[in-house]
Every structure is written in structure tokens, then in C-alpha cells.
Amino acid sequence: ISPESHDDNVRRIMGKPYTTNQMEDTIKNALDHGTTKIDLYFMVGLSGQTSQSALDSVEYSRYLYKKMNKNKKIFTFTSPMAPFLDPGSIIFENPKKYGFTKVYSTLLEHKEALYQPSWKLYLSYYTDWMTRDQIAETTYEAMIRMNQLKIDMGITNVSHGEKIIFGLSKAREIMNQIDDIFNFTSDPKEIQQKLDSLKKEIDEELGLCCHVVVV
């Protein structure tokens, strides 16, 4: 199920008019009738959604797990609405109506965006409620909190959950390092040199991590 938000108003804007209470009834009925797994997908970067609202979806997930007696058949996820607004979709064709601003419009712009060194830099939109920076930061924070929640609820084992959180935290750190390169360097050649140096550093660190795991 992709409610996208715990907030009925946000979900309604996104074209999903059912309520949270109706969704909970559906989940309970499915579990009562023998379903083996229920995935719930929340998103960051929606129309009408603030950073706090996106984070509140994680807290709603905590409430849901408790209401469903920490049922391990339920798996909650959160992710950005990325990387692009779907060309041809209602929001792509009428972005202002839904509070979106497109960064890229043409096929060539979308293609060139994919060569950017950070997913935030090829994110093709921002909203009236969140900038691209806020969407990216909120995404990482929400994903880290969601994984910690699943550890707390016993849905994910501690070792696996901590590895995911480490990876998310590292990715967030790298994104911010890339931002610093672009924010404090203007010469294209110097930017590339710094990006190459960062890539080498990351590759060496990943190699060390793999070596430690093997040992």
C-alpha cells in the first residue's frame, strides 16, 4: 500500500482520498484473513507536505506498529519522490497548481542532470513547502528514523538495521561534502579535482570496510 503520507489532507491532494482510519481497517482485515506481508510506503516531497509532516509519518508508523501489536508482517518504508516528476503526469504538466516548481523540463535537461554527482542535484523539482536541500535532508532523517523504529519494534534485527543506518548516514555526509565543493569552489577544473579526490577517499573507505567484514 502506498499511502505516501499519514496526513489525510496531503494524501487527498495526491489523489488518494481514503482516510488513515480506513487504511488501518484494511490492514487489520488483511492480517485477520491470513496475509503474509504488508508493505507501507511513505514519501518525502509531496504537495502540501512540510519537513515536519514527513517526519511525522515515521511517528505515525510507530503508532501503527503498536496498534497492530508490533506485527512483524508489517514493513514500513519512506523515500523521496525522486529523481524526477514523471513526464506526462498531472503534476509535471500543471506543477504550479500543486505547489511544485520544475528544475528540468526537456529530455536533454533530464539526461544531463543524471551526470550530477549527487541525487539532490538531479532532483527535478522543489515545492512551496520544501526546497531541494530540505527534501534531501528530510529524506535522510526520515529514513534513518524509520530504520531505527523498525529496530525498536523488533521488525529488523539490530545488526542489519545498524548497517542500514550507517550507510544512510554516510550517504548524507557525502552529499553535504559535495555541496561544500560546489558552494566554495567556482573553477570547473578545481571542482572536478575535488570530486575525484572525494571519490578516491570514498572508494578507499569502502574497500577498508569490506576488508574488515571479510576478516
mmCIF file with all atom_site columns, C-alpha atoms in Angstrom, residues 13-211:
data_model
loop_
_atom_site.group_PDB
_atom_site.id
_atom_site.type_symbol
_atom_site.label_atom_id
_atom_site.label_alt_id
_atom_site.label_comp_id
_atom_site.label_asym_id
_atom_site.label_entity_id
_atom_site.label_seq_id
_atom_site.pdbx_PDB_ins_code
_atom_site.Cartn_x
_atom_site.Cartn_y
_atom_site.Cartn_z
_atom_site.occupancy
_atom_site.B_iso_or_equiv
_atom_site.pdbx_formal_charge
_atom_site.auth_seq_id
_atom_site.auth_comp_id
_atom_site.auth_asym_id
_atom_site.auth_atom_id
_atom_site.pdbx_PDB_model_num
ATOM 1   C CA . ILE A 1 13  ? -4.121 16.273  -2.656  1.00 0.00 ? 13  ILE A CA 1
ATOM 2   C CA . MET A 1 14  ? -2.054 13.438  -4.127  1.00 0.00 ? 14  MET A CA 1
ATOM 3   C CA . GLY A 1 15  ? -5.221 11.788  -5.443  1.00 0.00 ? 15  GLY A CA 1
ATOM 4   C CA . LYS A 1 16  ? -5.756 9.177   -2.730  1.00 0.00 ? 16  LYS A CA 1
ATOM 5   C CA . PRO A 1 17  ? -8.975 10.085  -0.911  1.00 0.00 ? 17  PRO A CA 1
ATOM 6   C CA . TYR A 1 18  ? -9.118 7.223   1.613   1.00 0.00 ? 18  TYR A CA 1
ATOM 7   C CA . THR A 1 19  ? -8.549 8.053   5.276   1.00 0.00 ? 19  THR A CA 1
ATOM 8   C CA . THR A 1 20  ? -5.908 6.751   7.643   1.00 0.00 ? 20  THR A CA 1
ATOM 9   C CA . ASN A 1 21  ? -8.637 5.011   9.643   1.00 0.00 ? 21  ASN A CA 1
ATOM 10  C CA . GLN A 1 22  ? -9.848 3.239   6.516   1.00 0.00 ? 22  GLN A CA 1
ATOM 11  C CA . MET A 1 23  ? -6.286 2.163   5.733   1.00 0.00 ? 23  MET A CA 1
ATOM 12  C CA . GLU A 1 24  ? -5.862 0.772   9.258   1.00 0.00 ? 24  GLU A CA 1
ATOM 13  C CA . ASP A 1 25  ? -9.108 -1.188  8.896   1.00 0.00 ? 25  ASP A CA 1
ATOM 14  C CA . THR A 1 26  ? -7.844 -2.626  5.608   1.00 0.00 ? 26  THR A CA 1
ATOM 15  C CA . ILE A 1 27  ? -4.537 -3.640  7.195   1.00 0.00 ? 27  ILE A CA 1
ATOM 16  C CA . LYS A 1 28  ? -6.285 -5.316  10.131  1.00 0.00 ? 28  LYS A CA 1
ATOM 17  C CA . ASN A 1 29  ? -8.702 -7.148  7.843   1.00 0.00 ? 29  ASN A CA 1
ATOM 18  C CA . ALA A 1 30  ? -5.821 -8.331  5.655   1.00 0.00 ? 30  ALA A CA 1
ATOM 19  C CA . LEU A 1 31  ? -3.903 -9.633  8.674   1.00 0.00 ? 31  LEU A CA 1
ATOM 20  C CA . ASP A 1 32  ? -7.029 -11.301 10.083  1.00 0.00 ? 32  ASP A CA 1
ATOM 21  C CA . HIS A 1 33  ? -7.532 -13.108 6.774   1.00 0.00 ? 33  HIS A CA 1
ATOM 22  C CA . GLY A 1 34  ? -4.038 -14.551 6.572   1.00 0.00 ? 34  GLY A CA 1
ATOM 23  C CA . THR A 1 35  ? -1.980 -12.108 4.544   1.00 0.00 ? 35  THR A CA 1
ATOM 24  C CA . THR A 1 36  ? 1.729  -12.886 4.895   1.00 0.00 ? 36  THR A CA 1
ATOM 25  C CA . LYS A 1 37  ? 3.234  -9.438  4.340   1.00 0.00 ? 37  LYS A CA 1
ATOM 26  C CA . ILE A 1 38  ? 2.105  -5.815  4.116   1.00 0.00 ? 38  ILE A CA 1
ATOM 27  C CA . ASP A 1 39  ? 4.430  -3.098  2.824   1.00 0.00 ? 39  ASP A CA 1
ATOM 28  C CA . LEU A 1 40  ? 3.543  0.539   3.552   1.00 0.00 ? 40  LEU A CA 1
ATOM 29  C CA . TYR A 1 41  ? 5.310  3.202   1.510   1.00 0.00 ? 41  TYR A CA 1
ATOM 30  C CA . PHE A 1 42  ? 5.590  6.815   2.639   1.00 0.00 ? 42  PHE A CA 1
ATOM 31  C CA . MET A 1 43  ? 7.225  9.583   0.592   1.00 0.00 ? 43  MET A CA 1
ATOM 32  C CA . VAL A 1 44  ? 9.064  12.871  1.029   1.00 0.00 ? 44  VAL A CA 1
ATOM 33  C CA . GLY A 1 45  ? 8.449  15.850  -1.264  1.00 0.00 ? 45  GLY A CA 1
ATOM 34  C CA . LEU A 1 46  ? 4.680  15.751  -1.644  1.00 0.00 ? 46  LEU A CA 1
ATOM 35  C CA . SER A 1 47  ? 2.264  18.580  -2.324  1.00 0.00 ? 47  SER A CA 1
ATOM 36  C CA . GLY A 1 48  ? 1.251  20.229  0.930   1.00 0.00 ? 48  GLY A CA 1
ATOM 37  C CA . GLN A 1 49  ? 3.904  18.360  2.916   1.00 0.00 ? 49  GLN A CA 1
ATOM 38  C CA . THR A 1 50  ? 6.377  20.109  5.213   1.00 0.00 ? 50  THR A CA 1
ATOM 39  C CA . SER A 1 51  ? 9.567  18.591  6.593   1.00 0.00 ? 51  SER A CA 1
ATOM 40  C CA . GLN A 1 52  ? 7.848  18.055  9.928   1.00 0.00 ? 52  GLN A CA 1
ATOM 41  C CA . SER A 1 53  ? 4.911  16.324  8.267   1.00 0.00 ? 53  SER A CA 1
ATOM 42  C CA . ALA A 1 54  ? 7.270  13.915  6.501   1.00 0.00 ? 54  ALA A CA 1
ATOM 43  C CA . LEU A 1 55  ? 8.962  13.103  9.811   1.00 0.00 ? 55  LEU A CA 1
ATOM 44  C CA . ASP A 1 56  ? 5.575  12.724  11.468  1.00 0.00 ? 56  ASP A CA 1
ATOM 45  C CA . SER A 1 57  ? 4.868  9.847   9.072   1.00 0.00 ? 57  SER A CA 1
ATOM 46  C CA . VAL A 1 58  ? 7.629  7.972   10.893  1.00 0.00 ? 58  VAL A CA 1
ATOM 47  C CA . GLU A 1 59  ? 5.979  8.638   14.235  1.00 0.00 ? 59  GLU A CA 1
ATOM 48  C CA . TYR A 1 60  ? 2.680  7.506   12.762  1.00 0.00 ? 60  TYR A CA 1
ATOM 49  C CA . SER A 1 61  ? 4.418  4.249   11.802  1.00 0.00 ? 61  SER A CA 1
ATOM 50  C CA . ARG A 1 62  ? 5.420  3.807   15.441  1.00 0.00 ? 62  ARG A CA 1
ATOM 51  C CA . TYR A 1 63  ? 1.782  4.297   16.443  1.00 0.00 ? 63  TYR A CA 1
ATOM 52  C CA . LEU A 1 64  ? 0.646  1.813   13.791  1.00 0.00 ? 64  LEU A CA 1
ATOM 53  C CA . TYR A 1 65  ? 3.069  -0.882  14.918  1.00 0.00 ? 65  TYR A CA 1
ATOM 54  C CA . LYS A 1 66  ? 1.895  -0.506  18.498  1.00 0.00 ? 66  LYS A CA 1
ATOM 55  C CA . LYS A 1 67  ? -1.759 -0.583  17.428  1.00 0.00 ? 67  LYS A CA 1
ATOM 56  C CA . MET A 1 68  ? -1.113 -3.776  15.446  1.00 0.00 ? 68  MET A CA 1
ATOM 57  C CA . ASN A 1 69  ? 0.762  -5.373  18.380  1.00 0.00 ? 69  ASN A CA 1
ATOM 58  C CA . LYS A 1 70  ? 4.147  -4.997  16.649  1.00 0.00 ? 70  LYS A CA 1
ATOM 59  C CA . ASN A 1 71  ? 3.053  -7.404  13.938  1.00 0.00 ? 71  ASN A CA 1
ATOM 60  C CA . LYS A 1 72  ? 6.175  -8.480  12.047  1.00 0.00 ? 72  LYS A CA 1
ATOM 61  C CA . LYS A 1 73  ? 4.210  -8.914  8.835   1.00 0.00 ? 73  LYS A CA 1
ATOM 62  C CA . ILE A 1 74  ? 4.080  -5.107  8.514   1.00 0.00 ? 74  ILE A CA 1
ATOM 63  C CA . PHE A 1 75  ? 7.024  -3.306  6.905   1.00 0.00 ? 75  PHE A CA 1
ATOM 64  C CA . THR A 1 76  ? 7.076  0.496   6.679   1.00 0.00 ? 76  THR A CA 1
ATOM 65  C CA . PHE A 1 77  ? 9.321  2.443   4.309   1.00 0.00 ? 77  PHE A CA 1
ATOM 66  C CA . THR A 1 78  ? 9.968  6.057   3.392   1.00 0.00 ? 78  THR A CA 1
ATOM 67  C CA . SER A 1 79  ? 11.782 7.519   0.401   1.00 0.00 ? 79  SER A CA 1
ATOM 68  C CA . PRO A 1 80  ? 11.948 10.676  -1.707  1.00 0.00 ? 80  PRO A CA 1
ATOM 69  C CA . MET A 1 81  ? 9.661  11.245  -4.657  1.00 0.00 ? 81  MET A CA 1
ATOM 70  C CA . ALA A 1 82  ? 12.730 11.092  -6.853  1.00 0.00 ? 82  ALA A CA 1
ATOM 71  C CA . PRO A 1 83  ? 14.558 11.612  -9.004  1.00 0.00 ? 83  PRO A CA 1
ATOM 72  C CA . PHE A 1 84  ? 12.110 13.180  -11.441 1.00 0.00 ? 84  PHE A CA 1
ATOM 73  C CA . LEU A 1 85  ? 8.499  14.248  -11.620 1.00 0.00 ? 85  LEU A CA 1
ATOM 74  C CA . ASP A 1 86  ? 7.072  11.738  -14.080 1.00 0.00 ? 86  ASP A CA 1
ATOM 75  C CA . PRO A 1 87  ? 6.847  13.422  -17.500 1.00 0.00 ? 87  PRO A CA 1
ATOM 76  C CA . GLY A 1 88  ? 3.240  13.430  -18.640 1.00 0.00 ? 88  GLY A CA 1
ATOM 77  C CA . SER A 1 89  ? 1.883  13.165  -15.113 1.00 0.00 ? 89  SER A CA 1
ATOM 78  C CA . ILE A 1 90  ? -0.670 15.659  -13.807 1.00 0.00 ? 90  ILE A CA 1
ATOM 79  C CA . ILE A 1 91  ? 1.892  17.363  -11.551 1.00 0.00 ? 91  ILE A CA 1
ATOM 80  C CA . PHE A 1 92  ? 4.501  17.556  -14.333 1.00 0.00 ? 92  PHE A CA 1
ATOM 81  C CA . GLU A 1 93  ? 2.017  19.193  -16.665 1.00 0.00 ? 93  GLU A CA 1
ATOM 82  C CA . ASN A 1 94  ? 0.480  21.504  -14.011 1.00 0.00 ? 94  ASN A CA 1
ATOM 83  C CA . PRO A 1 95  ? 3.211  21.991  -11.386 1.00 0.00 ? 95  PRO A CA 1
ATOM 84  C CA . LYS A 1 96  ? 2.102  25.385  -10.058 1.00 0.00 ? 96  LYS A CA 1
ATOM 85  C CA . LYS A 1 97  ? -1.402 24.095  -9.365  1.00 0.00 ? 97  LYS A CA 1
ATOM 86  C CA . TYR A 1 98  ? 0.063  21.587  -6.918  1.00 0.00 ? 98  TYR A CA 1
ATOM 87  C CA . GLY A 1 99  ? 2.791  23.808  -5.477  1.00 0.00 ? 99  GLY A CA 1
ATOM 88  C CA . PHE A 1 100 ? 5.714  22.361  -7.446  1.00 0.00 ? 100 PHE A CA 1
ATOM 89  C CA . THR A 1 101 ? 8.490  24.130  -9.332  1.00 0.00 ? 101 THR A CA 1
ATOM 90  C CA . LYS A 1 102 ? 10.229 22.128  -12.064 1.00 0.00 ? 102 LYS A CA 1
ATOM 91  C CA . VAL A 1 103 ? 14.009 22.428  -12.287 1.00 0.00 ? 103 VAL A CA 1
ATOM 92  C CA . TYR A 1 104 ? 14.224 20.380  -15.502 1.00 0.00 ? 104 TYR A CA 1
ATOM 93  C CA . SER A 1 105 ? 11.701 20.239  -18.333 1.00 0.00 ? 105 SER A CA 1
ATOM 94  C CA . THR A 1 106 ? 13.298 18.967  -21.540 1.00 0.00 ? 106 THR A CA 1
ATOM 95  C CA . LEU A 1 107 ? 14.625 15.482  -22.288 1.00 0.00 ? 107 LEU A CA 1
ATOM 96  C CA . LEU A 1 108 ? 18.149 16.883  -22.655 1.00 0.00 ? 108 LEU A CA 1
ATOM 97  C CA . GLU A 1 109 ? 17.954 18.604  -19.267 1.00 0.00 ? 109 GLU A CA 1
ATOM 98  C CA . HIS A 1 110 ? 16.854 15.353  -17.632 1.00 0.00 ? 110 HIS A CA 1
ATOM 99  C CA . LYS A 1 111 ? 19.675 13.442  -19.329 1.00 0.00 ? 111 LYS A CA 1
ATOM 100 C CA . GLU A 1 112 ? 22.338 15.961  -18.319 1.00 0.00 ? 112 GLU A CA 1
ATOM 101 C CA . ALA A 1 113 ? 21.017 16.047  -14.746 1.00 0.00 ? 113 ALA A CA 1
ATOM 102 C CA . LEU A 1 114 ? 21.806 12.353  -14.321 1.00 0.00 ? 114 LEU A CA 1
ATOM 103 C CA . TYR A 1 115 ? 25.518 13.154  -14.634 1.00 0.00 ? 115 TYR A CA 1
ATOM 104 C CA . GLN A 1 116 ? 25.424 15.237  -11.467 1.00 0.00 ? 116 GLN A CA 1
ATOM 105 C CA . PRO A 1 117 ? 27.431 13.738  -8.562  1.00 0.00 ? 117 PRO A CA 1
ATOM 106 C CA . SER A 1 118 ? 24.556 13.843  -6.056  1.00 0.00 ? 118 SER A CA 1
ATOM 107 C CA . TRP A 1 119 ? 20.942 12.717  -6.350  1.00 0.00 ? 119 TRP A CA 1
ATOM 108 C CA . LYS A 1 120 ? 19.880 16.007  -4.782  1.00 0.00 ? 120 LYS A CA 1
ATOM 109 C CA . LEU A 1 121 ? 21.426 17.845  -7.736  1.00 0.00 ? 121 LEU A CA 1
ATOM 110 C CA . TYR A 1 122 ? 19.352 15.876  -10.239 1.00 0.00 ? 122 TYR A CA 1
ATOM 111 C CA . LEU A 1 123 ? 16.169 16.065  -8.191  1.00 0.00 ? 123 LEU A CA 1
ATOM 112 C CA . SER A 1 124 ? 13.936 17.690  -10.772 1.00 0.00 ? 124 SER A CA 1
ATOM 113 C CA . TYR A 1 125 ? 11.687 19.756  -8.518  1.00 0.00 ? 125 TYR A CA 1
ATOM 114 C CA . TYR A 1 126 ? 11.098 21.556  -5.259  1.00 0.00 ? 126 TYR A CA 1
ATOM 115 C CA . THR A 1 127 ? 7.833  22.541  -3.620  1.00 0.00 ? 127 THR A CA 1
ATOM 116 C CA . ASP A 1 128 ? 6.224  25.540  -1.971  1.00 0.00 ? 128 ASP A CA 1
ATOM 117 C CA . TRP A 1 129 ? 6.807  23.742  1.334   1.00 0.00 ? 129 TRP A CA 1
ATOM 118 C CA . MET A 1 130 ? 10.334 22.367  0.890   1.00 0.00 ? 130 MET A CA 1
ATOM 119 C CA . THR A 1 131 ? 13.469 23.354  -1.025  1.00 0.00 ? 131 THR A CA 1
ATOM 120 C CA . ARG A 1 132 ? 15.634 20.700  -2.665  1.00 0.00 ? 132 ARG A CA 1
ATOM 121 C CA . ASP A 1 133 ? 18.007 20.957  0.307   1.00 0.00 ? 133 ASP A CA 1
ATOM 122 C CA . GLN A 1 134 ? 15.134 20.380  2.712   1.00 0.00 ? 134 GLN A CA 1
ATOM 123 C CA . ILE A 1 135 ? 13.766 17.463  0.691   1.00 0.00 ? 135 ILE A CA 1
ATOM 124 C CA . ALA A 1 136 ? 17.165 15.765  0.720   1.00 0.00 ? 136 ALA A CA 1
ATOM 125 C CA . GLU A 1 137 ? 17.904 16.400  4.403   1.00 0.00 ? 137 GLU A CA 1
ATOM 126 C CA . THR A 1 138 ? 14.401 15.371  5.434   1.00 0.00 ? 138 THR A CA 1
ATOM 127 C CA . THR A 1 139 ? 14.665 12.213  3.353   1.00 0.00 ? 139 THR A CA 1
ATOM 128 C CA . TYR A 1 140 ? 17.809 11.058  5.118   1.00 0.00 ? 140 TYR A CA 1
ATOM 129 C CA . GLU A 1 141 ? 16.469 11.980  8.541   1.00 0.00 ? 141 GLU A CA 1
ATOM 130 C CA . ALA A 1 142 ? 13.177 10.183  7.891   1.00 0.00 ? 142 ALA A CA 1
ATOM 131 C CA . MET A 1 143 ? 14.897 7.068   6.541   1.00 0.00 ? 143 MET A CA 1
ATOM 132 C CA . ILE A 1 144 ? 17.288 6.905   9.493   1.00 0.00 ? 144 ILE A CA 1
ATOM 133 C CA . ARG A 1 145 ? 14.422 7.336   11.952  1.00 0.00 ? 145 ARG A CA 1
ATOM 134 C CA . MET A 1 146 ? 12.313 4.737   10.146  1.00 0.00 ? 146 MET A CA 1
ATOM 135 C CA . ASN A 1 147 ? 15.105 2.171   10.303  1.00 0.00 ? 147 ASN A CA 1
ATOM 136 C CA . GLN A 1 148 ? 15.695 2.899   13.979  1.00 0.00 ? 148 GLN A CA 1
ATOM 137 C CA . LEU A 1 149 ? 11.970 2.485   14.552  1.00 0.00 ? 149 LEU A CA 1
ATOM 138 C CA . LYS A 1 150 ? 11.997 -0.962  12.942  1.00 0.00 ? 150 LYS A CA 1
ATOM 139 C CA . ILE A 1 151 ? 14.895 -1.938  15.200  1.00 0.00 ? 151 ILE A CA 1
ATOM 140 C CA . ASP A 1 152 ? 12.960 -0.671  18.232  1.00 0.00 ? 152 ASP A CA 1
ATOM 141 C CA . MET A 1 153 ? 9.849  -2.597  17.201  1.00 0.00 ? 153 MET A CA 1
ATOM 142 C CA . GLY A 1 154 ? 11.795 -5.806  16.568  1.00 0.00 ? 154 GLY A CA 1
ATOM 143 C CA . ILE A 1 155 ? 10.930 -5.769  12.850  1.00 0.00 ? 155 ILE A CA 1
ATOM 144 C CA . THR A 1 156 ? 14.589 -5.509  11.788  1.00 0.00 ? 156 THR A CA 1
ATOM 145 C CA . ASN A 1 157 ? 17.409 -7.194  13.679  1.00 0.00 ? 157 ASN A CA 1
ATOM 146 C CA . VAL A 1 158 ? 19.845 -4.801  15.314  1.00 0.00 ? 158 VAL A CA 1
ATOM 147 C CA . SER A 1 159 ? 22.913 -5.725  13.248  1.00 0.00 ? 159 SER A CA 1
ATOM 148 C CA . HIS A 1 160 ? 21.156 -5.331  9.893   1.00 0.00 ? 160 HIS A CA 1
ATOM 149 C CA . GLY A 1 161 ? 19.374 -2.153  10.956  1.00 0.00 ? 161 GLY A CA 1
ATOM 150 C CA . GLU A 1 162 ? 22.559 -0.514  12.194  1.00 0.00 ? 162 GLU A CA 1
ATOM 151 C CA . LYS A 1 163 ? 24.310 -1.295  8.899   1.00 0.00 ? 163 LYS A CA 1
ATOM 152 C CA . ILE A 1 164 ? 21.498 0.445   7.016   1.00 0.00 ? 164 ILE A CA 1
ATOM 153 C CA . ILE A 1 165 ? 21.651 3.468   9.326   1.00 0.00 ? 165 ILE A CA 1
ATOM 154 C CA . PHE A 1 166 ? 25.432 3.648   8.902   1.00 0.00 ? 166 PHE A CA 1
ATOM 155 C CA . GLY A 1 167 ? 25.054 3.597   5.122   1.00 0.00 ? 167 GLY A CA 1
ATOM 156 C CA . LEU A 1 168 ? 22.379 6.303   5.170   1.00 0.00 ? 168 LEU A CA 1
ATOM 157 C CA . SER A 1 169 ? 24.449 8.495   7.493   1.00 0.00 ? 169 SER A CA 1
ATOM 158 C CA . LYS A 1 170 ? 27.494 8.077   5.264   1.00 0.00 ? 170 LYS A CA 1
ATOM 159 C CA . ALA A 1 171 ? 25.498 8.930   2.145   1.00 0.00 ? 171 ALA A CA 1
ATOM 160 C CA . ARG A 1 172 ? 24.167 12.049  3.854   1.00 0.00 ? 172 ARG A CA 1
ATOM 161 C CA . GLU A 1 173 ? 27.697 13.071  4.828   1.00 0.00 ? 173 GLU A CA 1
ATOM 162 C CA . ILE A 1 174 ? 28.943 12.598  1.258   1.00 0.00 ? 174 ILE A CA 1
ATOM 163 C CA . MET A 1 175 ? 26.049 14.648  -0.111  1.00 0.00 ? 175 MET A CA 1
ATOM 164 C CA . ASN A 1 176 ? 26.995 17.505  2.211   1.00 0.00 ? 176 ASN A CA 1
ATOM 165 C CA . GLN A 1 177 ? 30.656 17.224  1.194   1.00 0.00 ? 177 GLN A CA 1
ATOM 166 C CA . ILE A 1 178 ? 29.632 17.529  -2.455  1.00 0.00 ? 178 ILE A CA 1
ATOM 167 C CA . ASP A 1 179 ? 27.549 20.583  -1.577  1.00 0.00 ? 179 ASP A CA 1
ATOM 168 C CA . ASP A 1 180 ? 30.591 22.185  0.058   1.00 0.00 ? 180 ASP A CA 1
ATOM 169 C CA . ILE A 1 181 ? 32.667 21.593  -3.078  1.00 0.00 ? 181 ILE A CA 1
ATOM 170 C CA . PHE A 1 182 ? 30.120 23.373  -5.264  1.00 0.00 ? 182 PHE A CA 1
ATOM 171 C CA . ASN A 1 183 ? 29.410 26.118  -2.725  1.00 0.00 ? 183 ASN A CA 1
ATOM 172 C CA . PHE A 1 184 ? 33.021 27.102  -2.091  1.00 0.00 ? 184 PHE A CA 1
ATOM 173 C CA . THR A 1 185 ? 34.657 26.391  -5.450  1.00 0.00 ? 185 THR A CA 1
ATOM 174 C CA . SER A 1 186 ? 33.842 28.145  -8.716  1.00 0.00 ? 186 SER A CA 1
ATOM 175 C CA . ASP A 1 187 ? 36.528 26.869  -11.094 1.00 0.00 ? 187 ASP A CA 1
ATOM 176 C CA . PRO A 1 188 ? 35.193 23.814  -13.016 1.00 0.00 ? 188 PRO A CA 1
ATOM 177 C CA . LYS A 1 189 ? 38.627 22.182  -13.148 1.00 0.00 ? 189 LYS A CA 1
ATOM 178 C CA . GLU A 1 190 ? 39.132 22.569  -9.412  1.00 0.00 ? 190 GLU A CA 1
ATOM 179 C CA . ILE A 1 191 ? 35.616 21.255  -8.761  1.00 0.00 ? 191 ILE A CA 1
ATOM 180 C CA . GLN A 1 192 ? 36.373 18.126  -10.763 1.00 0.00 ? 192 GLN A CA 1
ATOM 181 C CA . GLN A 1 193 ? 39.688 17.640  -8.964  1.00 0.00 ? 193 GLN A CA 1
ATOM 182 C CA . LYS A 1 194 ? 37.953 17.844  -5.596  1.00 0.00 ? 194 LYS A CA 1
ATOM 183 C CA . LEU A 1 195 ? 35.203 15.471  -6.720  1.00 0.00 ? 195 LEU A CA 1
ATOM 184 C CA . ASP A 1 196 ? 37.825 12.981  -7.951  1.00 0.00 ? 196 ASP A CA 1
ATOM 185 C CA . SER A 1 197 ? 39.660 13.276  -4.645  1.00 0.00 ? 197 SER A CA 1
ATOM 186 C CA . LEU A 1 198 ? 36.433 12.687  -2.707  1.00 0.00 ? 198 LEU A CA 1
ATOM 187 C CA . LYS A 1 199 ? 35.618 9.654   -4.857  1.00 0.00 ? 199 LYS A CA 1
ATOM 188 C CA . LYS A 1 200 ? 39.065 8.191   -4.175  1.00 0.00 ? 200 LYS A CA 1
ATOM 189 C CA . GLU A 1 201 ? 38.601 8.750   -0.459  1.00 0.00 ? 201 GLU A CA 1
ATOM 190 C CA . ILE A 1 202 ? 35.196 7.054   -0.535  1.00 0.00 ? 202 ILE A CA 1
ATOM 191 C CA . ASP A 1 203 ? 36.497 4.100   -2.567  1.00 0.00 ? 203 ASP A CA 1
ATOM 192 C CA . GLU A 1 204 ? 39.347 3.596   -0.111  1.00 0.00 ? 204 GLU A CA 1
ATOM 193 C CA . GLU A 1 205 ? 36.998 3.754   2.848   1.00 0.00 ? 205 GLU A CA 1
ATOM 194 C CA . LEU A 1 206 ? 34.591 1.282   1.279   1.00 0.00 ? 206 LEU A CA 1
ATOM 195 C CA . GLY A 1 207 ? 37.499 -1.012  0.498   1.00 0.00 ? 207 GLY A CA 1
ATOM 196 C CA . LEU A 1 208 ? 38.613 -0.856  4.121   1.00 0.00 ? 208 LEU A CA 1
ATOM 197 C CA . CYS A 1 209 ? 35.070 -1.600  5.311   1.00 0.00 ? 209 CYS A CA 1
ATOM 198 C CA . CYS A 1 210 ? 34.872 -4.635  3.025   1.00 0.00 ? 210 CYS A CA 1
ATOM 199 C CA . HIS A 1 211 ? 38.290 -5.818  4.233   1.00 0.00 ? 211 HIS A CA 1
#
